Every structure is written in structure tokens, then in C-alpha cells.
Coordinates of C-alpha atoms in Angstrom, one line a residue:
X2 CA 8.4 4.3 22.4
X3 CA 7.9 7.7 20.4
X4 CA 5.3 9.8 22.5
X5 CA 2.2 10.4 19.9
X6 CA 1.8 14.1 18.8
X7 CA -1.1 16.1 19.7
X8 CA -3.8 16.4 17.2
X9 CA -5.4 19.2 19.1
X10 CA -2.2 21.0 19.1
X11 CA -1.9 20.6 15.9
X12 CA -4.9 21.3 14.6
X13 CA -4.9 24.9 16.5
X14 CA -2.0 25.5 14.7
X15 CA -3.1 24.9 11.1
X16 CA -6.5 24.4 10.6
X17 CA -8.1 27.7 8.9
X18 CA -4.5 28.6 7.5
X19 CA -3.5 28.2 3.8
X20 CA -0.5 26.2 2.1
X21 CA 0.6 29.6 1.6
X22 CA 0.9 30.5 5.5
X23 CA 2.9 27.3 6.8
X24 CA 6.3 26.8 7.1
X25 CA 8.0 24.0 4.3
X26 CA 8.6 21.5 3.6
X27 CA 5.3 20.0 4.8
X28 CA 3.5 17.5 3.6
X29 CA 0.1 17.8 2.1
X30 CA -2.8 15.0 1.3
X31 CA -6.0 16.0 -0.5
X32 CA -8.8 14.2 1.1
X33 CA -10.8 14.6 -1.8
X34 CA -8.5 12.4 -3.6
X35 CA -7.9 10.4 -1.1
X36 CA -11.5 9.4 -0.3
X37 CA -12.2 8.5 -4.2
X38 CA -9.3 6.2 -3.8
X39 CA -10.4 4.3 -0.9
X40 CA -13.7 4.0 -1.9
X41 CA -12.7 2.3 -5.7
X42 CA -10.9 -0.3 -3.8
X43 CA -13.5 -1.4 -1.3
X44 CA -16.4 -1.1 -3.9
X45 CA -14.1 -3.3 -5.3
X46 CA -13.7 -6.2 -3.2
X47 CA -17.5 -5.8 -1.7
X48 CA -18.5 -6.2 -5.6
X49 CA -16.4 -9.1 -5.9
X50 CA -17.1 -10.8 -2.6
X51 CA -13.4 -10.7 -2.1
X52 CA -12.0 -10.2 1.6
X53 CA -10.1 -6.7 2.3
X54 CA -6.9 -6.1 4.0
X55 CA -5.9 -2.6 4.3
X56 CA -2.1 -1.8 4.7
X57 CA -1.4 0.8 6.6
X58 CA 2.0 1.9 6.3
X59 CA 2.0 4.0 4.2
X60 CA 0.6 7.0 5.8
X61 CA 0.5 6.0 9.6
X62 CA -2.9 7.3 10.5
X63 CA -6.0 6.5 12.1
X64 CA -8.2 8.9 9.9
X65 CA -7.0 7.3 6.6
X66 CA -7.3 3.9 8.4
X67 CA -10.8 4.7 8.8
X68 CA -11.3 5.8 5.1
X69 CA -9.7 2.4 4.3
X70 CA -12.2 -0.1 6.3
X71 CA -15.2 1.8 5.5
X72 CA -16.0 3.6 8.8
X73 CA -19.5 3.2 9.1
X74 CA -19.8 -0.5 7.2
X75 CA -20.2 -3.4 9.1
X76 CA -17.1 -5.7 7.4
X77 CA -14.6 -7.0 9.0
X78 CA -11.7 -4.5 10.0
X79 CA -8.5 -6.4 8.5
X80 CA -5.4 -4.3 8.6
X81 CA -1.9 -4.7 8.0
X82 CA 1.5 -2.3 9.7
X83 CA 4.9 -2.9 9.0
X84 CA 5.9 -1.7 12.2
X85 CA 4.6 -2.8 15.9
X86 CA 4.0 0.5 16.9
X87 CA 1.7 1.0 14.3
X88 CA 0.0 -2.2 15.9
X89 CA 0.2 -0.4 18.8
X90 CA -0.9 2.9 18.0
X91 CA -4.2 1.3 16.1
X92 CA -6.0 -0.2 19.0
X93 CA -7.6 2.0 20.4
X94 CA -8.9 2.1 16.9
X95 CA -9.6 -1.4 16.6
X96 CA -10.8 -1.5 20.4
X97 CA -13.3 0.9 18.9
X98 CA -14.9 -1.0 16.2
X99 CA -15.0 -4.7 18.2
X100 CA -17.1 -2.9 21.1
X101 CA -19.5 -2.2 17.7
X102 CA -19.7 -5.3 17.0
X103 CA -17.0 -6.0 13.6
X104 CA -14.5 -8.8 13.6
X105 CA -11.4 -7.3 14.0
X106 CA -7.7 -8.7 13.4
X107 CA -4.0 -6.8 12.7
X108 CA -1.0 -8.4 10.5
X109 CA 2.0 -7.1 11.9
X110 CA 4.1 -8.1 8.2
X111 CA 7.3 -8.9 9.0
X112 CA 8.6 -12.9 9.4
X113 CA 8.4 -13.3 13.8
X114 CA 11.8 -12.5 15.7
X115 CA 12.1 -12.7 19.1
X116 CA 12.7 -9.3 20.5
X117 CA 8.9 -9.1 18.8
X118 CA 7.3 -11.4 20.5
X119 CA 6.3 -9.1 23.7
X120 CA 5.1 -6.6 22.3
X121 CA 2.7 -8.3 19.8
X122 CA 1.4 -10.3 23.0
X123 CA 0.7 -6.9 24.9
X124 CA -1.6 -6.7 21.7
X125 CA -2.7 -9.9 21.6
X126 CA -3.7 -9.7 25.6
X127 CA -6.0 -5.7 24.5
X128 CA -7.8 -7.1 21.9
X129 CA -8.5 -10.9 22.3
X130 CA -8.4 -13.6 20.8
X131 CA -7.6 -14.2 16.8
X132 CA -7.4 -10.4 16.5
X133 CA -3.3 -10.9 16.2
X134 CA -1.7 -12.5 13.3
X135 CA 1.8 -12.8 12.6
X136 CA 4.1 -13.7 9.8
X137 CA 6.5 -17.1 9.3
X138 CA 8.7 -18.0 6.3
X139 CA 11.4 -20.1 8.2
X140 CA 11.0 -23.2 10.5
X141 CA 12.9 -21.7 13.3
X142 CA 10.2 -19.2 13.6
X143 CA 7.8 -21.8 14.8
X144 CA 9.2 -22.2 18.1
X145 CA 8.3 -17.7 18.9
X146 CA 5.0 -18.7 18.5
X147 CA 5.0 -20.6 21.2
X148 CA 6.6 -17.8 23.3
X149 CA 4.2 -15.1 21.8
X150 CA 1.7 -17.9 23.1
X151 CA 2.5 -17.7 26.3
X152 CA 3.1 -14.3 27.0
X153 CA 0.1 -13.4 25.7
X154 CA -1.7 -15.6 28.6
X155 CA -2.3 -18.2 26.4
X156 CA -4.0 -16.4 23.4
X157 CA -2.5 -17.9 20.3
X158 CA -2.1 -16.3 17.6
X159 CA -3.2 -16.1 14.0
X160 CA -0.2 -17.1 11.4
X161 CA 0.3 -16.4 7.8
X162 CA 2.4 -18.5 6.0
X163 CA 4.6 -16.3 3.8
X164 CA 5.2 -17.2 0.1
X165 CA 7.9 -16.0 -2.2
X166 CA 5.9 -15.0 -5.6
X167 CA 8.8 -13.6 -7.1
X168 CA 9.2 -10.8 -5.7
X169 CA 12.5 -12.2 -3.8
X170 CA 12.3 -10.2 -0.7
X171 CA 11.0 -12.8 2.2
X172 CA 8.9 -15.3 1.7
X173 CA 9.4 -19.4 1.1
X174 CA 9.2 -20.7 -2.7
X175 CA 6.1 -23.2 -3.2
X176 CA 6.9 -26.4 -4.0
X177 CA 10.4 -26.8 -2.5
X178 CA 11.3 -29.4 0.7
X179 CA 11.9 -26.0 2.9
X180 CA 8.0 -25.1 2.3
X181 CA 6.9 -28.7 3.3
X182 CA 9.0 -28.4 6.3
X183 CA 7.2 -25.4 7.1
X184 CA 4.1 -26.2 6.8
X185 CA 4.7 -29.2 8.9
X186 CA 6.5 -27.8 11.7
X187 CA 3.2 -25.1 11.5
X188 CA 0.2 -28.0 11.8
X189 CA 2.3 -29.4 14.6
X190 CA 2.6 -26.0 16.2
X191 CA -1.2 -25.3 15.7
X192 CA -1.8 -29.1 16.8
X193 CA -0.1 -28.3 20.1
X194 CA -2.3 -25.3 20.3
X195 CA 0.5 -22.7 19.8
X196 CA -1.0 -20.8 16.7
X197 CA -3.8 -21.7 14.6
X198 CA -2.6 -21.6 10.9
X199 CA -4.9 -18.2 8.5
X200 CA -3.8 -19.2 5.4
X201 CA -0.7 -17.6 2.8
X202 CA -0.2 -14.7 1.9
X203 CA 2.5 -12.9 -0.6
X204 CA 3.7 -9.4 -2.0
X205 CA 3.6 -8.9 -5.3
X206 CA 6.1 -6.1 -5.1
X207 CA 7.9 -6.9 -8.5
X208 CA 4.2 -5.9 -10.4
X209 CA 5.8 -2.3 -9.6
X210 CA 7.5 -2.8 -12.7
X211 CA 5.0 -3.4 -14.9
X212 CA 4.1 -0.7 -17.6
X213 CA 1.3 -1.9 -19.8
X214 CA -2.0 -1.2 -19.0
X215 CA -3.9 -4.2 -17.1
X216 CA -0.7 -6.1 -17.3
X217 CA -0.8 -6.5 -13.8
X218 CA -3.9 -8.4 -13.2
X219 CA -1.6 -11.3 -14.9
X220 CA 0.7 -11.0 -11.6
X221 CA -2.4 -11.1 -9.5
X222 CA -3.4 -14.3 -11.2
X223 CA -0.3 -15.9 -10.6
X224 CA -0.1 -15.2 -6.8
X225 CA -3.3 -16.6 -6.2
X226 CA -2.0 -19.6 -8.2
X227 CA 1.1 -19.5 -6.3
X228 CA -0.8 -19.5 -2.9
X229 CA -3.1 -22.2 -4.4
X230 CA -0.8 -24.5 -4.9
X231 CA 0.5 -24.0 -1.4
X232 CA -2.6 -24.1 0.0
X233 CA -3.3 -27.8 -1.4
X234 CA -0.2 -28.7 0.4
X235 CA -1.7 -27.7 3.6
X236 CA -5.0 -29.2 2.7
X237 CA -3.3 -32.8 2.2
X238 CA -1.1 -32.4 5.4
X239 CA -4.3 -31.4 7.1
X240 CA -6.0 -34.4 5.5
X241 CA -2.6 -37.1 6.6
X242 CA -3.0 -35.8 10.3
X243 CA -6.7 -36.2 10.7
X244 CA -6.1 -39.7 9.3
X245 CA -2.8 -40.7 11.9
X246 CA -5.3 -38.6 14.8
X247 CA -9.0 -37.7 14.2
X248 CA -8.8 -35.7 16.9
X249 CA -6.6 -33.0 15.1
X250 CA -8.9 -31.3 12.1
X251 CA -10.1 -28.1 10.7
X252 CA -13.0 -27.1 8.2
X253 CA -11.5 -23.4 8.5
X254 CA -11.2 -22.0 4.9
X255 CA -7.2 -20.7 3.9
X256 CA -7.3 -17.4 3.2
X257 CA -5.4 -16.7 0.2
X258 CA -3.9 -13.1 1.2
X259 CA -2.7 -11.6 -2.1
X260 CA -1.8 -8.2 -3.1
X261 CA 0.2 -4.7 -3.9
X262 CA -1.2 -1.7 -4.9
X263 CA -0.5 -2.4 -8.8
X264 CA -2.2 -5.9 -8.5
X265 CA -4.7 -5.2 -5.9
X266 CA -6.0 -2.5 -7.9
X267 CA -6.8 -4.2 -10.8
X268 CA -9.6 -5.8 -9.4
X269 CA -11.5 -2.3 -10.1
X270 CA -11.8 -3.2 -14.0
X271 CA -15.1 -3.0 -15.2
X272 CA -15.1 -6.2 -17.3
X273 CA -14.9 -7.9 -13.8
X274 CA -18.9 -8.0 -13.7
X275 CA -19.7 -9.8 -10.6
X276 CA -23.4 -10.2 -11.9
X277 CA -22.0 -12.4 -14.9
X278 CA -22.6 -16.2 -14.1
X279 CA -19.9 -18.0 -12.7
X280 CA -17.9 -20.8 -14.5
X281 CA -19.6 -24.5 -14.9
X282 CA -16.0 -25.9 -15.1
X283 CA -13.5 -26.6 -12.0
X284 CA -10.7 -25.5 -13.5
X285 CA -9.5 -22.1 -14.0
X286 CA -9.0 -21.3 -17.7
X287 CA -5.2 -21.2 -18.8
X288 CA -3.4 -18.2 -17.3
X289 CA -2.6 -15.8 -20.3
X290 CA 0.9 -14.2 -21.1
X291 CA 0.7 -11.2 -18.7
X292 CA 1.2 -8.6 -21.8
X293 CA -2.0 -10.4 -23.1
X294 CA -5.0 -7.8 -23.4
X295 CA -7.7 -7.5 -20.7
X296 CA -10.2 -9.1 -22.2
X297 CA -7.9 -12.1 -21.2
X298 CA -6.8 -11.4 -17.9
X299 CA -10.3 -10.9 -16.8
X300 CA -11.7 -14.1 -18.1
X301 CA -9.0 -15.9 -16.4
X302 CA -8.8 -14.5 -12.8
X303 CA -12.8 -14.8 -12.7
X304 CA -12.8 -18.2 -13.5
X305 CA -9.9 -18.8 -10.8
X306 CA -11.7 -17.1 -8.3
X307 CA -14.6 -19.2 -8.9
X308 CA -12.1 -22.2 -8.9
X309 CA -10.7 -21.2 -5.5
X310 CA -14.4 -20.6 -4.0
X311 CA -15.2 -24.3 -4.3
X312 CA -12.1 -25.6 -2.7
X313 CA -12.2 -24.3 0.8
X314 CA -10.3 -21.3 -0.1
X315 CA -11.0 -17.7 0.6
X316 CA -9.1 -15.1 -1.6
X317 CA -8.3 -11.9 -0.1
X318 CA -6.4 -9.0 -1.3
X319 CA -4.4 -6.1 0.2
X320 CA -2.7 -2.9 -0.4
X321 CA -1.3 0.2 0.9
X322 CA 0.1 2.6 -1.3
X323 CA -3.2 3.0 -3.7
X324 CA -5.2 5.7 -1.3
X325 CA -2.5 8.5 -1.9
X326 CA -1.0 6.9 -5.2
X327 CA 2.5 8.6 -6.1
X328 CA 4.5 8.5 -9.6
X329 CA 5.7 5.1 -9.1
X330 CA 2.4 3.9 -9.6
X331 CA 1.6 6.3 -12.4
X332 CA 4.9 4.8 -14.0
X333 CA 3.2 1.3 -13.2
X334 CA 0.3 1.4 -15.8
X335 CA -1.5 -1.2 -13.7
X336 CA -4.5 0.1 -14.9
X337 CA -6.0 2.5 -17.8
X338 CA -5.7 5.7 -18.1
X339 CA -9.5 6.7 -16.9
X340 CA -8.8 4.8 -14.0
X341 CA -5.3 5.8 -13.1
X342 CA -4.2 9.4 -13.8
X343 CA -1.7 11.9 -12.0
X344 CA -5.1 13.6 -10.8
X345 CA -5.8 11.1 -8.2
X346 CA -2.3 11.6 -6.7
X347 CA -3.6 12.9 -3.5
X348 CA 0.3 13.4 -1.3
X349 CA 2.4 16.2 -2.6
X350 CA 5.2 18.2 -0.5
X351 CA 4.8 21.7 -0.2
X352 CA 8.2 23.7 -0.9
X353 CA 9.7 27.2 -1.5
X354 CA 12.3 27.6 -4.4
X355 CA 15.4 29.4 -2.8
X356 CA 17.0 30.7 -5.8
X357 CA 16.7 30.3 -9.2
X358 CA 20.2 29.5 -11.7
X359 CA 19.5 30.0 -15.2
X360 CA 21.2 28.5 -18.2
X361 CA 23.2 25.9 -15.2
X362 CA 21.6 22.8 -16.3
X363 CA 23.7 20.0 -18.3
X364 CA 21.9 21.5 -21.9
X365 CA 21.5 25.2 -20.8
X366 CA 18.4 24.9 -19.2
X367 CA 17.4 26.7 -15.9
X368 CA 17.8 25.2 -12.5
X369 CA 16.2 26.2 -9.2
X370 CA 16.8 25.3 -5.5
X371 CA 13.6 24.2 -3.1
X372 CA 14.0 23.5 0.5
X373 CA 13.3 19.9 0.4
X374 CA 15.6 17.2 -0.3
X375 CA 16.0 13.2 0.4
X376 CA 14.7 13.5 3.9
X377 CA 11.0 15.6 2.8
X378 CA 11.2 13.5 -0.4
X379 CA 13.0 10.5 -0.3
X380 CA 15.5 8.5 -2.2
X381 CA 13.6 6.1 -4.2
X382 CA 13.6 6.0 -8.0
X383 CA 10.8 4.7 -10.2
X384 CA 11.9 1.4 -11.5
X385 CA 13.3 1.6 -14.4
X386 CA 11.8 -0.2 -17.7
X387 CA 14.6 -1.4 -20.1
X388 CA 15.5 0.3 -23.1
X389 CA 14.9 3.7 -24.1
X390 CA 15.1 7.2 -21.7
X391 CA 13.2 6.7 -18.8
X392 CA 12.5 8.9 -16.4
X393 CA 15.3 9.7 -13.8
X394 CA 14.1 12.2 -11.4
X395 CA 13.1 12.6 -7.5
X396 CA 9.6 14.2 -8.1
X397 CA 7.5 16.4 -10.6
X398 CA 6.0 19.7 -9.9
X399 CA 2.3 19.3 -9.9
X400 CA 0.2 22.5 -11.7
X401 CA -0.5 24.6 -8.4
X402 CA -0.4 27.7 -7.7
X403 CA 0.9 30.0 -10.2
X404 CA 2.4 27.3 -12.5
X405 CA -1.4 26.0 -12.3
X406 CA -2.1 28.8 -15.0
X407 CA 0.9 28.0 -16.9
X408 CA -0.5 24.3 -17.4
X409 CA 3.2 22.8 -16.5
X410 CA 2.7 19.2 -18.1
X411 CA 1.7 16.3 -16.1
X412 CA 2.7 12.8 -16.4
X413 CA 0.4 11.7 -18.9
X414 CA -0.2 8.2 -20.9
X415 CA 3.3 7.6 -21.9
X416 CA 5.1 8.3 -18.8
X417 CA 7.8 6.9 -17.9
X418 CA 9.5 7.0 -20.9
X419 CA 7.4 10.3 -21.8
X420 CA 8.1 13.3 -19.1
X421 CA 8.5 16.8 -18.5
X422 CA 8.1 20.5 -17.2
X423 CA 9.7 21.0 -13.8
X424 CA 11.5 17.9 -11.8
X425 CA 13.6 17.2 -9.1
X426 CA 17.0 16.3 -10.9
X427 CA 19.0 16.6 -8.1
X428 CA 18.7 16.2 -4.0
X429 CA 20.9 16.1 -1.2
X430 CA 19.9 16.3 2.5
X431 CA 18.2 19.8 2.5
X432 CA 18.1 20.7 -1.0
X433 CA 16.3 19.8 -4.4
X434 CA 17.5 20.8 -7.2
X435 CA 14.2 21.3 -9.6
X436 CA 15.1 21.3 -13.7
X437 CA 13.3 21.7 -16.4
X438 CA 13.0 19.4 -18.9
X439 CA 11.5 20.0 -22.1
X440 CA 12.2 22.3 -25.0
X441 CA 13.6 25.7 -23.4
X442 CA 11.1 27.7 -26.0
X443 CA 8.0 26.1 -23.4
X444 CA 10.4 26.5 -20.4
X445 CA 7.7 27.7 -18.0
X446 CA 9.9 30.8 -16.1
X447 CA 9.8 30.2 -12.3
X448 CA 10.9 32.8 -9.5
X449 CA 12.9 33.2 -6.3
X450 CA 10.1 33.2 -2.9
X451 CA 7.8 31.0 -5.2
X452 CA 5.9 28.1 -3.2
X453 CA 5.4 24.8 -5.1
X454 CA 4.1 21.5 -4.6
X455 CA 5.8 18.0 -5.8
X456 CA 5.0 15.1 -6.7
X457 CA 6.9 12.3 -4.8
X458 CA 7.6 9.0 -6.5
X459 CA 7.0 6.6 -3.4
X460 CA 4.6 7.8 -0.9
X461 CA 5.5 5.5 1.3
X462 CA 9.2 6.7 2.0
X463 CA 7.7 10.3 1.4
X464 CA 5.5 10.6 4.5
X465 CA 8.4 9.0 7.0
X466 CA 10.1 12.3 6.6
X467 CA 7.2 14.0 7.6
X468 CA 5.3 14.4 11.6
X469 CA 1.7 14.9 10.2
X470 CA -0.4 15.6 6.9
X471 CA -1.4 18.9 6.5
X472 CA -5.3 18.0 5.0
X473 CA -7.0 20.0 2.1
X474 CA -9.9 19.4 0.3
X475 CA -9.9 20.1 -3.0
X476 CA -13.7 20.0 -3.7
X477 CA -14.0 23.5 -1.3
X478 CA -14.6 25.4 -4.6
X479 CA -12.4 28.7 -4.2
X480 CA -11.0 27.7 -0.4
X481 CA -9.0 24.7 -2.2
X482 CA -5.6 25.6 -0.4
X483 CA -7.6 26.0 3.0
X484 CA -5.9 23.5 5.7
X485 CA -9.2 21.8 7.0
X486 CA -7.4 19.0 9.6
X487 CA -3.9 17.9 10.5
X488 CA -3.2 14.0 10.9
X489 CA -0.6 12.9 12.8
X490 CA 1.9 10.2 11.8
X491 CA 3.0 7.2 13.7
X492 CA 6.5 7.4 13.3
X493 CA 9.3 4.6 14.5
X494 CA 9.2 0.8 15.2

């Protein structure tokens, strides 16, 4: 198990300094940014009665996974990891926030395999009971939960049922004889008091290629149709066993656990008027083409939320990506342009250009080198919309500094297919390779020993290269660059 880093160290090493005084590459989050993000998103769900899962993957902190449960609110403390030692490195955390008195429980999102199961039950046996939920999308998954039962002195866990939305990555399709199997072999399991079954949940992650604005909330829509009809499966099995053994029941509401940043955050649209009445009918109304204007969307998914509210269901979303944001989303257009802009991109990577080559690139245009490549950036492209030239890079300069003055373009309204002013064309290891791109008459002159800061398209895979954030706050009028706390990273499995 990686040994934690020392935030005390840390902080005596960086706090007070500038992004001008540290070595690079280093990564950088602006807690202004960061806050206004987190707060959208549970505003949000508290306006909409909706349940809140925060994923917390993508940075691997406990001061953002405070910002992301609210930390002086009262609400339950749902959170998600893709790792176990994320699970592990949180409960102190969620220790914390049971002893004041919240409901607490942590997803560990991947489908159960053995080598799992004792660590989760080390979990299971610090925080209690139904604090632990795991994930299952095959039948011969059921039989760990019997082991994770056991070794966590007989506190069973929580279970999500996994459901393949489209997204293709894990996840069972609803509807086929493999889902009824599962949700058999699940009831038994819960029956035999092994688990007790949460509900279904799924992962959008295919929304990341939508680029209209809104068009997203027609992929939430779906999933929580998807999970419905799952869901009534359940409900029906549940029904057949109380019938064959009255004994056996449960008046627990599903959850419905839907979500990724692109359709999570739609639920911050402000036609989505909570105060409006709800729906007389019991039906949803007829889910609308997802290129179908908002006006649409949001008629729909509030009458299906109303629909789910009557049947025993609860919906619940969850995300991880949307408190830093990053140009994949940007490229995403889940939501307007007011509402999603490259100014709330709170993670950039500080970096020094090495040398500058003019006249290299492929049409004559400059070229220069900065000292972070694949492992400060990562190597993940924005998914690519068909047709037309699409943005191809690694990153974009953000206006800092002295190209701040220069007013380098941002990605703007048309981006993807619309983009400019420096990128990173090129990486290896070590190296970036930064081009400009744009008419060589606005070519905006940069210089060896400049610093800069970039724009990374998936935070996610960003921050694993990375020990700790380096925090500023860009609301210190004048001290914007001033490092005001260091956070450090859970890094590994």
C-alpha cells in the first residue's frame, strides 16, 4: 500500500510561493473554480430532490471530497472511488462525518473480484453496516459476496446491480436472459442474507460524445429508462418470492444510480423548475430525439422523475469529472454556453517552454518545447465528432501570465471543430511539443524560460501523473498566482 504524503510537508514547502517559484510540471487547481462547480451540482440535486453521489476519482482528495458532499450540510455522504485505496484512504473522512451524525456509504465501482473482497471487508468492519456497496454485472460474482460477507464479520454489503446503457464498457443489457439470471441469483443471495440488493446503476460514458448543447439530458433520460425497466424486473421477482415465502420481502425503494459528468450536469438547467407542479399522468411523456431542443428534454425527464417517484424508485445521480471540468467536456456541449465555458476549467499543468523552433511546424508555423509530456498530461484525445476538422491536440494554453495580455484564444462556442492559439500537437514521455494554430499574421510570439499553463483534455488521466495539487485562488485580487494549500493525491490501487 502506497504510504500517504505529508500535507504538512507539503504545505511548508509551497504555501506563500507563486506558480512562478515551483519547479514544473506541477499541477495546479483553482479553488475558486472549483468551489462554483461543486456547488452548481449539489444546488442541483437538493433543488430537485434528487439523491447525490459524488465520484471521486478524479482528483483523489479529501479536501475536494469535502467540497463535493457539502461539508457543513446535513445530507447523506454518498461517494464513489475507482480504486480500493481510495476507499481506504476516505474513512477517516467518512468516520468523521457518521460520528456527526450523516448517513454515510462508499461505492467502490468496479464489478467484485476476489483478490477484492478483503480489503473492502477491512472497510466494511471501520465503518459499519450498509456503509459498503459493491458492484455485480455477472452471476459468478454473486458467490464474493458471500466471502466479502464473511470476512467482514458478518456485515453484508450493499450491491449495485450494473447496467450496460450503451456505453459498452461493463455492465449487463436490460432485458436479456443473462440480466434475469442476475437478478435472481442476487434476491437469492440477499434472501440468504449475503448482500442486501441498492438498486442499478450505469455510466453514461458514451454522452462524452455529444456536442449539441443540452443534448445530453436525452442520454440521461434514457438511463433512467434503462434502469427503470430493470428495476420492474426486480420489483416482480421481489413480488414472485414474497408470494412462494412471505417471509422474504422488502418495501426498500431501488435507487436508480445514473450519471457522468455530461449527463449529470444537465440537471443544472433552469427550465428544470422544481416549484412547477408535478405531472397528473403516470406515465412519462415520450422521450424526445436527443438532438431535440431543451424545451423538450426538460418536459420529458421531469415528468419521468415524477413517474419514477410513485413507483418505489429513488433516482440518483453521480459524477466526477465536473468539479475541475477539462476540454473533453468543453468539447461535450452538454450544456450552454453560460453554463459551461473554458473559464470554469479549474486543473491546468504548469510548464516551462525549453526552446522555441520557428517556421518547424507542418505549414511554417512556430513550434516550442515544454517540459511536460504524456506522463504530466496524459494520452487521451477528445472524442472525435464525425466529419469535418476536429480538434487533434493534447492540451490548450490557457491566457496566463504573459500570453494573458496577449488574449491567446480560448475554446469558445464552436469548439471542437473551432480551435486555436497555442496547443500541444505533439508529446512523448518528457516533452510537449506546443504549435500554433491559427493564421501566422495573429501567431502570438512566445519565448525560451517562459512559464505556461495548459489546459488538459481529461482531468482524470491528468492528475494520476501528478503527487498533489498545487491550490490557487483566483478571487485573491492581485495575489492570484499565490499557492494558498497543497492537496495530496491518493495515488495506486
Amino acid at each position: 500500500m502506497a504510504v500517504p504524503l505529508s500535507k504538512d510537508l507539503l504545505r511548508a514547502e509551497f504555501v506563500g510561493k507563486t506558480l512562478h517559484e515551483v519547479i514544473t510540471p506541477a499541477a495546479v487547481l483553482d479553488l475558486a473554480k472549483v468551489e462554483v462547480n461543486c456547488n452548481l451540482m449539489l444546488e442541483a440535486a437538493q433543488r430537485l430532490q434528487l439523491s447525490w453521489r459524488a465520484h471521486i476519482k478524479t482528483h483523489k482528495t479529501e479536501e475536494l471530497t469535502r467540497l463535493q458532499v457539502g461539508d457543513a450540510s446535513s445530507s447523506p455522504v454518498n461517494l464513489i472511488v475507482s480504486t480500493i485505496l481510495e476507499a481506504e484512504r476516505v474513512v477517516p473522512l467518512l468516520q468523521e462525518y457518521r460520528d456527526k451524525g450523516r448517513q454515510i456509504n462508499v461505492l467502490y465501482s468496479f464489478p467484485l473480484y476476489p483478490s477484492s473482497t478483503p480489503r473492502l471487508a477491512a472497510i466494511s468492519k471501520q465503518l459499519g453496516p450498509r456503509a459498503v456497496t459493491v458492484m455485480v454485472d455477472h452471476v459468478d460474482q454473486v458467490a464474493y459476496l458471500d466471502t466479502l460477507t464473511t470476512e467482514s464479520g458478518g456485515i453484508a454489503p450493499l450491491v449495485f446491480l450494473k447496467v450496460n446503457v450503451g456505453s459498452d464498457r461493463a455492465g449487463v443489457v436490460p432485458g436479456t436472459s443473462t440480466c434475469t439470471s442476475l437478478i435472481t441469483a442476487l434476491l437469492a443471495s440477499e434472501a440468504a442474507g449475503a448482500s442486501e440488493l441498492l438498486g442499478v446503476y450505469s455510466h453514461a460514458g458514451h454522452s462524452y460524445a455529444t456536442r449539441e448543447d443540452w443534448e445530453a439530458m436525452g442520454i440521461l433520460g434514457a438511463e433512467f429508462e434503462g434502469l427503470k425497466e430493470v428495476a420492474e424486473e426486480v420489483q416482480r421477482e421481489q413480488k414472485k418470492a414474497h408470494v412462494q415465502n412471505p417471509s422474504h420481502t422488502t418495501h426498500r425503494p431501488l435507487v436508480l444510480s445514473v450519471g457522468a459528468t455530461p449527463t449529470a450536469t444537465t440537471i443544472q438547467h433552469p427550465d428544470l423548475d422544481p416549484s412547477s407542479s408535478a405531472p397528473s399522468h403516470s406515465e412519462p411523456t415520450p422521450n424526445p430525439n436527443p438532438n431535440t431542443n431543451a424545451a423538450a428534454q426538460t418536459t420529458h425527464l421531469k415528468s419521468l422523475l415524477h413517474t419514477l417517484s410513485t413507483q418505489n424508485l429513488t433516482p440518483e445521480v453521480h459524477a466526477g469529472v465536473y468539479p475541475t471540468l477539462d476540454l473533453q467536456q468543453l468539447a461535450a456541449h452538454a450544456r450552454s454556453a453560460p453554463y459551461l465555458h473554458s473559464g470554469l476549467i479549474a486543473l491546468s499543468v504548469l510548464a516551462d517552454i525549453a526552446s522555441v523552433y520557428p517556421l518547424r511546424g507542418p505549414s511554417g508555423e512556430t513550434e516550442a518545447l515544454v517540459n511536460a509530456g504524456s506522463l504530466a498530461l496524459g494520452r487521451e484525445p477528445c472524442q472525435e465528432m464525425v466529419g469535418g476538422e476536429q480538434y487533434r491536440g493534447w492540451g490548450i494554453v490557457m491566457p496566463w501570465g504573459e500570453l494573458a495580455a496577449e488574449k491567446v484564444p480560448v475554446p469558445g462556442e464552436g469548439f471542437p471543430r473551432e480551435h486555436g492559439g497555442w496547443e500541444v500537437a505533439k508529446i512523448s514521455q518528457e516533452h510537449g511539443v506546443l504549435r500554433w494554430v491559427g493564421g501566422a499574421d495573429d501567431e502570438v510570439p512566445v519565448r525560451v524560460g517562459q512559464r505556461v499553463r495548459i489546459w488538459p483534455n481529461h482531468s482524470c488521466i491528468t492528475g494520476a501523473g501528478h503527487g498533489w495539487y498545487l491550490v490557487v485562488d483566483s478571487r485573491n485580487t492581485g495575489r492570484e498566482d499565490e499557492i494558498v494549500d497543497v492537496w495530496p493525491r491518493w495515488n495506486g490501487w
